[in-house]
Amino acid sequence: MRLETKAIHAGLDVQNNSKAIVPPIHTSTVFEHSEEGFRDGDLNYTRYSNPNRLQLEALLAELEGGEACAAFSAGVAAAKAIFQSLKPGDHILIPADVYAGNRSLVEKVMQPWGLEADFIDMTSIQNIEDAIKETTRLIWIETPSNPMMNITDIEAVCELAKEKNILTCVDNTWPTPVNQLPLERGADLVLHSTTKYFGGHSDILGGAVIAKSSDGIFERIREIQQLGGAVPSPRDCWLICRSTRTLPYRMRGHNEHASHLAKFLQNHPKVENVFYPGLATHAGHGIAQKQMSGFGGMISFLVKGGADEALKIVAGSKLIKRATSLGGVESTWEHRRSSEGEGSRTPENLIRISVGLEHPDDLMEDLERALSYGEK
Ligand SMILES: *Cc1c(COP(=O)(O)O)cnc(C)c1O
C-alpha cells in the first residue's frame, strides 16, 4: 500500500467493534474486566491504553514503517520519555542547533537528572565520530535542523552508530513521513511533535515515538508512557487521526508552495541568504535529495540589516500571521531569535516562515509588501 492509502485506512479497525467508518471518541476512563478478571492486553484504564490512542499509535507506526508507537501529550513529553529510557550517567550527542525546546529540556530537566550531553555540529560525520565516548548511548538527529536547516546524513550516522552499538533517534517533525522515512535508513526511533504537520490546523498538542522494533528500548519507553502518564486525551488522539488522513496531500501543498517562496526570496534584493534544502545552492542539498522526497514547508532567511529590519519586515505582513510554531494550513512567521529568547544562537536577522496552503501568489504578494516596508 502507498502512503496516501495508509494515511486514510491505517488504524481504523483497531478496537472499532461497531465498524464505524469514523470511530467514536471513547471518553470512558475505565473498561469492564472479563468474568475471569483482568487479562493482560485487555483494555483497563485510559492512562494505560484507550481505543483512540491505540488507533493513533497504529496509524503513526504504519506511516513511519515502525513496529510500535507510543503517543504522548506533547512532542517534548515524547522526547523526555526517550531520554528517561536511558540511565543517569549515559551520554548523548545532540545537534548544536537542535529545536530550542529540546535543548532546554536536556539542559534544564535531563542534565540535572543525570543525563550527559554534548551539543555538536552534525553536518560532519567525522565530527560525530570524534565526539563519541565510552558512555554514549544515543545520537539524536534533527534534519533539517531548526531554524538553520542544516542537513545530516541519516544513513551515514546510523551506520556509524550501529558499529558502536549506539541508538539513533531522528526528530522527523519537520519532514514528516511524507518527505523522509528515517527508520528505512537505519534509525531505531523517530520522534514527532504531532502538534505540527500531523495536527496540521494549529489546534492540537501532541507527540509520539515510533520504534523500528517493539522490543528493546521501546519497552522502556512504553513503560514511561503508561507509568508517567504524559498521554494525549482520547479527543486529541481522535483529532490527530482525523487530520492525518489528509497529511500526504497537505504536505504536497506545503512542499510546492515553500519551493516557490524560497526561489522568490532568493531573488529578492532585501534578502541576504535563504536556507531551504530544496535550493540547489543549499549546503546540504545533495544529501537532502538522497534522503527526502520533498523539502518541506519551512524556510529560514536572513534579511539585509539586523534585528530591527527583521522585526519591521515581520510586522508588515497582512496575510502571514506573526506566530511561533509551524505546520498549520495558515502561513505564520516570526523573528526567531525573539521567540527563542535568552541563550538563542539564531542570527538576529533571521526570519523563519511556515509556509501554509494559501495560494502561493497571495503569499508572495504579502511577502513583497512586507519586504518593501518604508518604501512608497
Ligand atoms: C515543536 C517541536 C518539538 C516539540 O513539540 P511540542 O509538541 O511543542 O512539545 C520538537 N521538535 C521539533 C522539531 C519541533 O518543531
CSV table of C-alpha atoms and ligand atoms in Angstrom, one decimal:
chain,number,residue,atom,x,y,z
A,1,MET,CA,0.0,0.0,0.0
A,2,ARG,CA,1.1,3.5,-0.7
A,3,LEU,CA,1.4,6.3,1.9
A,4,GLU,CA,-1.8,8.2,0.8
A,5,THR,CA,-3.8,5.0,1.2
A,6,LYS,CA,-2.2,4.1,4.5
A,7,ALA,CA,-2.9,7.6,5.8
A,8,ILE,CA,-6.6,7.1,5.2
A,9,HIS,CA,-7.1,3.5,6.3
A,10,ALA,CA,-4.5,2.6,8.9
A,11,GLY,CA,-5.7,2.2,12.5
A,12,LEU,CA,-9.3,2.3,11.5
A,13,ASP,CA,-10.0,-1.3,12.5
A,14,VAL,CA,-8.2,-1.1,15.9
A,15,GLN,CA,-10.7,-1.5,18.8
A,16,ASN,CA,-13.5,-0.5,16.5
A,17,ASN,CA,-16.1,-3.1,17.1
A,18,SER,CA,-19.0,-1.0,15.8
A,19,LYS,CA,-17.2,-0.9,12.4
A,20,ALA,CA,-18.0,2.8,12.3
A,21,ILE,CA,-16.2,4.5,9.3
A,22,VAL,CA,-15.3,7.3,11.6
A,23,PRO,CA,-14.6,5.7,15.0
A,24,PRO,CA,-16.2,7.3,18.0
A,25,ILE,CA,-14.3,9.1,20.8
A,26,HIS,CA,-14.0,6.8,23.8
A,27,THR,CA,-14.3,9.1,26.8
A,28,SER,CA,-14.6,6.3,29.4
A,29,THR,CA,-11.5,6.1,31.6
A,30,VAL,CA,-12.3,2.5,32.7
A,31,PHE,CA,-13.2,-0.7,30.9
A,32,GLU,CA,-15.0,-3.7,32.3
A,33,HIS,CA,-12.8,-6.7,33.1
A,34,SER,CA,-13.8,-10.2,31.8
A,35,GLU,CA,-15.5,-12.6,34.3
A,36,GLU,CA,-12.2,-14.3,34.9
A,37,GLY,CA,-10.7,-10.9,36.0
A,38,PHE,CA,-8.3,-8.6,34.2
A,39,ARG,CA,-6.2,-10.3,31.5
A,40,ASP,CA,-3.0,-8.9,30.1
A,41,GLY,CA,-3.7,-7.0,26.8
A,42,ASP,CA,-7.3,-6.1,27.7
A,43,LEU,CA,-8.4,-2.5,28.0
A,44,ASN,CA,-8.4,-1.5,31.6
A,45,TYR,CA,-7.7,2.2,32.4
A,46,THR,CA,-7.2,5.0,29.9
A,47,ARG,CA,-3.7,6.0,31.1
A,48,TYR,CA,-2.6,2.5,30.1
A,49,SER,CA,-4.4,2.5,26.8
A,50,ASN,CA,-7.5,3.7,25.1
A,51,PRO,CA,-9.2,2.8,21.8
A,52,ASN,CA,-8.5,6.2,20.3
A,53,ARG,CA,-4.9,6.2,21.4
A,54,LEU,CA,-4.4,2.6,20.0
A,55,GLN,CA,-5.8,3.8,16.7
A,56,LEU,CA,-3.5,6.8,16.6
A,57,GLU,CA,-0.5,4.6,17.5
A,58,ALA,CA,-1.3,2.1,14.8
A,59,LEU,CA,-1.7,4.8,12.2
A,60,LEU,CA,1.6,6.6,13.1
A,61,ALA,CA,3.6,3.3,13.3
A,62,GLU,CA,2.2,2.3,9.8
A,63,LEU,CA,3.2,5.7,8.2
A,64,GLU,CA,6.7,5.6,9.6
A,65,GLY,CA,7.2,1.9,8.9
A,66,GLY,CA,7.8,1.1,12.6
A,67,GLU,CA,6.6,-1.9,14.6
A,68,ALA,CA,5.4,0.2,17.5
A,69,CYS,CA,4.4,3.7,18.6
A,70,ALA,CA,3.7,5.4,21.9
A,71,ALA,CA,1.7,8.6,21.8
A,72,PHE,CA,2.3,11.5,24.2
A,73,SER,CA,0.7,14.7,25.3
A,74,ALA,CA,3.4,16.8,23.6
A,75,GLY,CA,6.5,16.4,21.5
A,76,VAL,CA,8.7,17.3,24.4
A,77,ALA,CA,7.0,14.6,26.6
A,78,ALA,CA,7.8,12.1,23.9
A,79,ALA,CA,11.5,13.3,23.8
A,80,LYS,CA,11.6,13.2,27.6
A,81,ALA,CA,10.5,9.6,27.6
A,82,ILE,CA,13.3,8.7,25.2
A,83,PHE,CA,15.9,10.4,27.4
A,84,GLN,CA,14.5,8.8,30.5
A,85,SER,CA,14.7,5.4,28.9
A,86,LEU,CA,18.4,5.8,29.3
A,87,LYS,CA,20.2,5.7,32.6
A,88,PRO,CA,21.7,8.6,34.7
A,89,GLY,CA,25.3,8.8,33.6
A,90,ASP,CA,24.6,7.8,30.0
A,91,HIS,CA,25.8,10.2,27.3
A,92,ILE,CA,24.0,11.5,24.3
A,93,LEU,CA,25.1,13.5,21.2
A,94,ILE,CA,22.6,16.1,20.1
A,95,PRO,CA,22.8,18.8,17.4
A,96,ALA,CA,24.1,22.2,18.4
A,97,ASP,CA,21.1,23.8,16.6
A,98,VAL,CA,18.5,21.3,17.9
A,99,TYR,CA,14.9,22.5,18.3
A,100,ALA,CA,15.2,25.1,21.2
A,101,GLY,CA,12.6,23.4,23.3
A,102,ASN,CA,14.6,20.1,23.2
A,103,ARG,CA,17.8,22.0,24.1
A,104,SER,CA,16.0,23.4,27.2
A,105,LEU,CA,14.6,20.0,28.1
A,106,VAL,CA,18.1,18.5,28.1
A,107,GLU,CA,19.8,21.4,29.9
A,108,LYS,CA,17.1,22.2,32.5
A,109,VAL,CA,15.5,18.8,33.1
A,110,MET,CA,17.6,15.9,31.9
A,111,GLN,CA,21.1,17.1,32.8
A,112,PRO,CA,20.0,17.7,36.4
A,113,TRP,CA,18.5,14.2,36.3
A,114,GLY,CA,22.0,12.8,35.3
A,115,LEU,CA,22.0,12.7,31.6
A,116,GLU,CA,25.3,13.7,30.0
A,117,ALA,CA,25.0,15.6,26.7
A,118,ASP,CA,27.2,17.2,24.1
A,119,PHE,CA,25.6,19.6,21.6
A,120,ILE,CA,27.6,19.3,18.4
A,121,ASP,CA,27.7,20.1,14.7
A,122,MET,CA,26.1,17.1,12.9
A,123,THR,CA,26.8,18.1,9.3
A,124,SER,CA,30.2,16.2,9.6
A,125,ILE,CA,30.4,12.5,10.3
A,126,GLN,CA,34.0,12.9,11.4
A,127,ASN,CA,32.9,15.4,14.0
A,128,ILE,CA,30.2,13.0,15.3
A,129,GLU,CA,32.7,10.1,15.4
A,130,ASP,CA,35.2,12.3,17.3
A,131,ALA,CA,32.6,13.2,20.0
A,132,ILE,CA,31.6,9.6,20.8
A,133,LYS,CA,32.5,8.5,24.3
A,134,GLU,CA,32.6,5.1,26.1
A,135,THR,CA,29.2,6.1,27.7
A,136,THR,CA,27.5,7.4,24.5
A,137,ARG,CA,24.1,5.6,24.3
A,138,LEU,CA,22.1,7.7,21.9
A,139,ILE,CA,22.7,10.0,18.9
A,140,TRP,CA,19.9,12.5,18.3
A,141,ILE,CA,19.4,13.7,14.8
A,142,GLU,CA,17.3,16.5,13.6
A,143,THR,CA,17.3,17.1,9.9
A,144,PRO,CA,16.6,19.6,8.5
A,145,SER,CA,17.6,21.4,11.7
A,146,ASN,CA,15.7,24.2,13.3
A,147,PRO,CA,16.0,27.0,12.3
A,148,MET,CA,19.3,26.8,10.3
A,149,MET,CA,18.0,24.0,8.1
A,150,ASN,CA,21.3,22.1,8.3
A,151,ILE,CA,21.2,18.6,6.8
A,152,THR,CA,22.6,15.5,8.5
A,153,ASP,CA,23.2,12.3,6.5
A,154,ILE,CA,20.8,9.9,8.4
A,155,GLU,CA,22.2,6.7,6.8
A,156,ALA,CA,25.8,7.6,7.5
A,157,VAL,CA,25.2,8.4,11.1
A,158,CYS,CA,23.1,5.3,11.7
A,159,GLU,CA,25.8,3.1,10.2
A,160,LEU,CA,28.4,4.6,12.5
A,161,ALA,CA,26.1,4.3,15.5
A,162,LYS,CA,25.3,0.6,14.7
A,163,GLU,CA,29.0,-0.2,14.6
A,164,LYS,CA,29.4,1.3,18.1
A,165,ASN,CA,26.2,-0.1,19.5
A,166,ILE,CA,24.6,3.3,19.9
A,167,LEU,CA,20.9,4.1,19.5
A,168,THR,CA,19.7,6.6,17.0
A,169,CYS,CA,16.6,8.8,17.1
A,170,VAL,CA,15.5,11.2,14.3
A,171,ASP,CA,13.2,14.1,15.1
A,172,ASN,CA,11.1,13.8,12.0
A,173,THR,CA,8.6,16.6,12.9
A,174,TRP,CA,9.5,18.9,10.1
A,175,PRO,CA,9.8,16.5,7.1
A,176,THR,CA,7.0,14.1,8.3
A,177,PRO,CA,7.0,10.5,6.9
A,178,VAL,CA,5.7,12.0,3.6
A,179,ASN,CA,9.1,13.6,2.9
A,180,GLN,CA,11.5,11.4,4.9
A,181,LEU,CA,11.5,7.9,6.4
A,182,PRO,CA,14.3,7.6,8.9
A,183,LEU,CA,13.6,4.0,10.0
A,184,GLU,CA,14.1,2.8,6.4
A,185,ARG,CA,17.6,4.5,6.6
A,186,GLY,CA,18.6,2.7,9.7
A,187,ALA,CA,17.3,4.8,12.6
A,188,ASP,CA,16.0,3.0,15.7
A,189,LEU,CA,13.5,5.6,16.8
A,190,VAL,CA,11.5,8.5,15.3
A,191,LEU,CA,10.2,11.4,17.3
A,192,HIS,CA,7.3,13.6,16.4
A,193,SER,CA,5.7,16.7,17.7
A,194,THR,CA,2.2,15.8,16.3
A,195,THR,CA,1.3,19.4,17.2
A,196,LYS,CA,2.8,20.4,13.8
A,197,TYR,CA,2.0,18.8,10.5
A,198,PHE,CA,0.1,15.8,11.7
A,199,GLY,CA,-2.3,18.0,13.6
A,200,GLY,CA,-2.0,20.5,10.7
A,201,HIS,CA,-4.5,23.0,12.0
A,202,SER,CA,-2.8,24.7,14.9
A,203,ASP,CA,-5.3,23.3,17.4
A,204,ILE,CA,-3.9,20.1,19.0
A,205,LEU,CA,-0.8,19.4,21.2
A,206,GLY,CA,0.8,16.0,20.9
A,207,GLY,CA,3.9,13.9,20.4
A,208,ALA,CA,4.9,10.4,19.5
A,209,VAL,CA,7.8,7.9,19.5
A,210,ILE,CA,7.8,5.4,16.7
A,211,ALA,CA,10.2,2.4,17.0
A,212,LYS,CA,11.7,0.2,14.4
A,213,SER,CA,11.4,-2.7,16.8
A,214,SER,CA,8.7,-3.2,19.5
A,215,ASP,CA,11.2,-4.7,22.0
A,216,GLY,CA,14.4,-3.4,23.5
A,217,ILE,CA,14.4,0.3,24.3
A,218,PHE,CA,10.8,0.7,23.2
A,219,GLU,CA,9.6,-1.5,26.0
A,220,ARG,CA,11.0,1.0,28.5
A,221,ILE,CA,9.5,4.0,26.6
A,222,ARG,CA,6.1,2.3,26.8
A,223,GLU,CA,6.5,1.8,30.5
A,224,ILE,CA,7.4,5.5,30.9
A,225,GLN,CA,4.4,6.5,28.9
A,226,GLN,CA,2.0,4.4,31.0
A,227,LEU,CA,3.5,5.0,34.4
A,228,GLY,CA,4.5,8.6,33.8
A,229,GLY,CA,1.1,9.5,32.4
A,230,ALA,CA,2.0,12.2,29.9
A,231,VAL,CA,-0.6,10.8,27.5
A,232,PRO,CA,-2.9,12.6,25.0
A,233,SER,CA,-6.6,12.7,25.7
A,234,PRO,CA,-8.9,10.5,23.6
A,235,ARG,CA,-10.3,13.5,21.9
A,236,ASP,CA,-6.9,14.7,20.9
A,237,CYS,CA,-6.0,11.3,19.6
A,238,TRP,CA,-9.2,11.3,17.5
A,239,LEU,CA,-8.4,14.7,16.1
A,240,ILE,CA,-4.9,13.8,15.2
A,241,CYS,CA,-6.1,10.7,13.4
A,242,ARG,CA,-8.7,12.8,11.5
A,243,SER,CA,-6.0,15.3,10.4
A,244,THR,CA,-3.5,12.7,9.5
A,245,ARG,CA,-6.0,11.3,6.9
A,246,THR,CA,-5.1,14.3,4.7
A,247,LEU,CA,-1.4,14.7,5.6
A,248,PRO,CA,0.1,13.4,2.3
A,249,TYR,CA,-2.0,16.0,0.3
A,250,ARG,CA,-1.3,18.8,2.7
A,251,MET,CA,2.4,18.1,2.6
A,252,ARG,CA,2.4,18.2,-1.2
A,253,GLY,CA,1.0,21.7,-1.0
A,254,HIS,CA,3.5,22.8,1.7
A,255,ASN,CA,6.4,21.4,-0.4
A,256,GLU,CA,5.2,23.1,-3.5
A,257,HIS,CA,4.4,26.5,-2.0
A,258,ALA,CA,7.6,26.6,0.0
A,259,SER,CA,9.8,25.9,-3.0
A,260,HIS,CA,8.1,28.8,-4.9
A,261,LEU,CA,8.6,31.1,-2.0
A,262,ALA,CA,12.2,30.1,-1.4
A,263,LYS,CA,13.1,31.0,-5.0
A,264,PHE,CA,11.2,34.3,-4.7
A,265,LEU,CA,13.1,35.2,-1.6
A,266,GLN,CA,16.4,34.2,-3.1
A,267,ASN,CA,15.9,36.7,-5.9
A,268,HIS,CA,14.8,39.5,-3.6
A,269,PRO,CA,17.2,42.4,-3.1
A,270,LYS,CA,16.4,42.8,0.6
A,271,VAL,CA,17.3,39.2,1.3
A,272,GLU,CA,20.8,38.2,2.2
A,273,ASN,CA,20.5,34.4,2.3
A,274,VAL,CA,17.8,31.7,2.1
A,275,PHE,CA,18.0,28.4,3.9
A,276,TYR,CA,15.8,25.8,2.2
A,277,PRO,CA,17.1,22.3,1.4
A,278,GLY,CA,15.3,22.3,-1.9
A,279,LEU,CA,17.5,25.1,-3.3
A,280,ALA,CA,20.5,23.8,-5.3
A,281,THR,CA,22.6,26.5,-3.5
A,282,HIS,CA,21.9,24.9,-0.1
A,283,ALA,CA,25.0,23.3,1.5
A,284,GLY,CA,23.0,20.1,2.3
A,285,HIS,CA,21.1,19.9,-1.0
A,286,GLY,CA,22.8,16.7,-2.2
A,287,ILE,CA,22.1,14.7,1.0
A,288,ALA,CA,18.6,16.2,1.2
A,289,GLN,CA,17.9,15.0,-2.3
A,290,LYS,CA,19.1,11.5,-1.4
A,291,GLN,CA,17.0,11.1,1.8
A,292,MET,CA,14.0,13.4,1.3
A,293,SER,CA,11.2,13.0,-1.3
A,294,GLY,CA,10.1,16.6,-0.7
A,295,PHE,CA,11.8,19.5,1.0
A,296,GLY,CA,9.0,20.6,3.4
A,297,GLY,CA,7.2,23.8,4.2
A,298,MET,CA,9.8,25.6,6.4
A,299,ILE,CA,12.1,28.3,5.2
A,300,SER,CA,14.6,30.4,7.1
A,301,PHE,CA,16.1,33.5,5.6
A,302,LEU,CA,18.4,36.4,6.5
A,303,VAL,CA,17.4,39.9,5.7
A,304,LYS,CA,19.9,42.6,5.0
A,305,GLY,CA,20.4,44.5,8.3
A,306,GLY,CA,19.8,43.4,11.8
A,307,ALA,CA,17.1,42.6,14.3
A,308,ASP,CA,15.4,45.9,13.7
A,309,GLU,CA,15.0,45.3,10.0
A,310,ALA,CA,13.8,41.8,10.5
A,311,LEU,CA,11.2,42.8,13.1
A,312,LYS,CA,9.9,45.6,10.8
A,313,ILE,CA,9.5,43.1,7.9
A,314,VAL,CA,7.6,40.6,10.1
A,315,ALA,CA,5.4,43.5,11.4
A,316,GLY,CA,4.4,44.4,7.8
A,317,SER,CA,2.5,41.3,6.7
A,318,LYS,CA,-1.2,41.2,6.4
A,319,LEU,CA,-1.8,37.6,5.5
A,320,ILE,CA,1.1,35.8,7.1
A,321,LYS,CA,0.4,35.7,10.8
A,322,ARG,CA,3.1,36.6,13.4
A,323,ALA,CA,3.3,33.4,15.4
A,324,THR,CA,5.7,30.8,16.5
A,325,SER,CA,5.3,27.0,15.8
A,326,LEU,CA,4.6,25.6,12.4
A,327,GLY,CA,2.7,23.1,10.3
A,328,GLY,CA,-0.7,24.7,10.1
A,329,VAL,CA,-2.8,25.3,7.0
A,330,GLU,CA,-2.2,29.0,7.6
A,331,SER,CA,1.2,30.6,7.0
A,332,THR,CA,3.0,32.0,10.0
A,333,TRP,CA,6.4,33.7,10.5
A,334,GLU,CA,8.5,35.0,13.3
A,335,HIS,CA,11.7,36.8,14.2
A,336,ARG,CA,13.1,33.5,15.6
A,337,ARG,CA,15.7,35.0,18.0
A,338,SER,CA,12.9,36.8,19.9
A,339,SER,CA,10.9,33.6,20.2
A,340,GLU,CA,13.8,31.6,21.4
A,341,GLY,CA,14.7,34.2,24.0
A,342,GLU,CA,17.7,34.1,26.2
A,343,GLY,CA,20.6,31.9,25.1
A,344,SER,CA,19.4,31.8,21.4
A,345,ARG,CA,22.1,31.2,18.9
A,346,THR,CA,20.0,32.2,16.0
A,347,PRO,CA,21.3,35.1,13.8
A,348,GLU,CA,19.5,38.3,14.7
A,349,ASN,CA,18.4,39.0,11.1
A,350,LEU,CA,16.8,35.6,10.7
A,351,ILE,CA,13.1,35.2,9.9
A,352,ARG,CA,11.5,31.7,9.9
A,353,ILE,CA,8.4,31.1,7.9
A,354,SER,CA,6.0,28.2,8.0
A,355,VAL,CA,4.5,28.2,4.5
A,356,GLY,CA,0.8,27.3,4.6
A,357,LEU,CA,-1.7,26.3,2.0
A,358,GLU,CA,-3.0,29.7,0.9
A,359,HIS,CA,-2.5,30.4,-2.8
A,360,PRO,CA,1.3,31.0,-3.3
A,361,ASP,CA,0.7,34.1,-5.4
A,362,ASP,CA,-1.2,35.7,-2.4
A,363,LEU,CA,1.7,34.7,-0.1
A,364,MET,CA,4.3,36.2,-2.5
A,365,GLU,CA,2.3,39.5,-2.7
A,366,ASP,CA,2.2,39.6,1.1
A,367,LEU,CA,6.0,38.9,1.3
A,368,GLU,CA,6.7,41.6,-1.3
A,369,ARG,CA,4.6,44.1,0.7
A,370,ALA,CA,6.3,43.3,4.0
A,371,LEU,CA,9.8,43.3,2.5
A,372,SER,CA,9.3,46.8,1.0
A,373,TYR,CA,8.4,48.5,4.3
A,374,GLY,CA,9.3,52.1,4.4
A,375,GLU,CA,9.1,52.4,0.6
A,376,LYS,CA,6.3,54.0,-1.4
B,1,LIG,C1,7.6,21.7,18.2
B,1,LIG,C2,8.7,20.8,18.1
B,1,LIG,C3,9.0,19.9,19.1
B,1,LIG,C4,8.3,19.9,20.5
B,1,LIG,O1,6.9,19.6,20.3
B,1,LIG,P1,5.8,20.1,21.3
B,1,LIG,O2,4.6,19.4,20.7
B,1,LIG,O3,5.8,21.6,21.3
B,1,LIG,O4,6.1,19.6,22.7
B,1,LIG,C5,10.1,19.0,18.9
B,1,LIG,N1,10.8,19.0,17.8
B,1,LIG,C6,10.6,19.9,16.8
B,1,LIG,C7,11.4,19.9,15.6
B,1,LIG,C8,9.5,20.8,16.9
B,1,LIG,O5,9.3,21.7,15.9
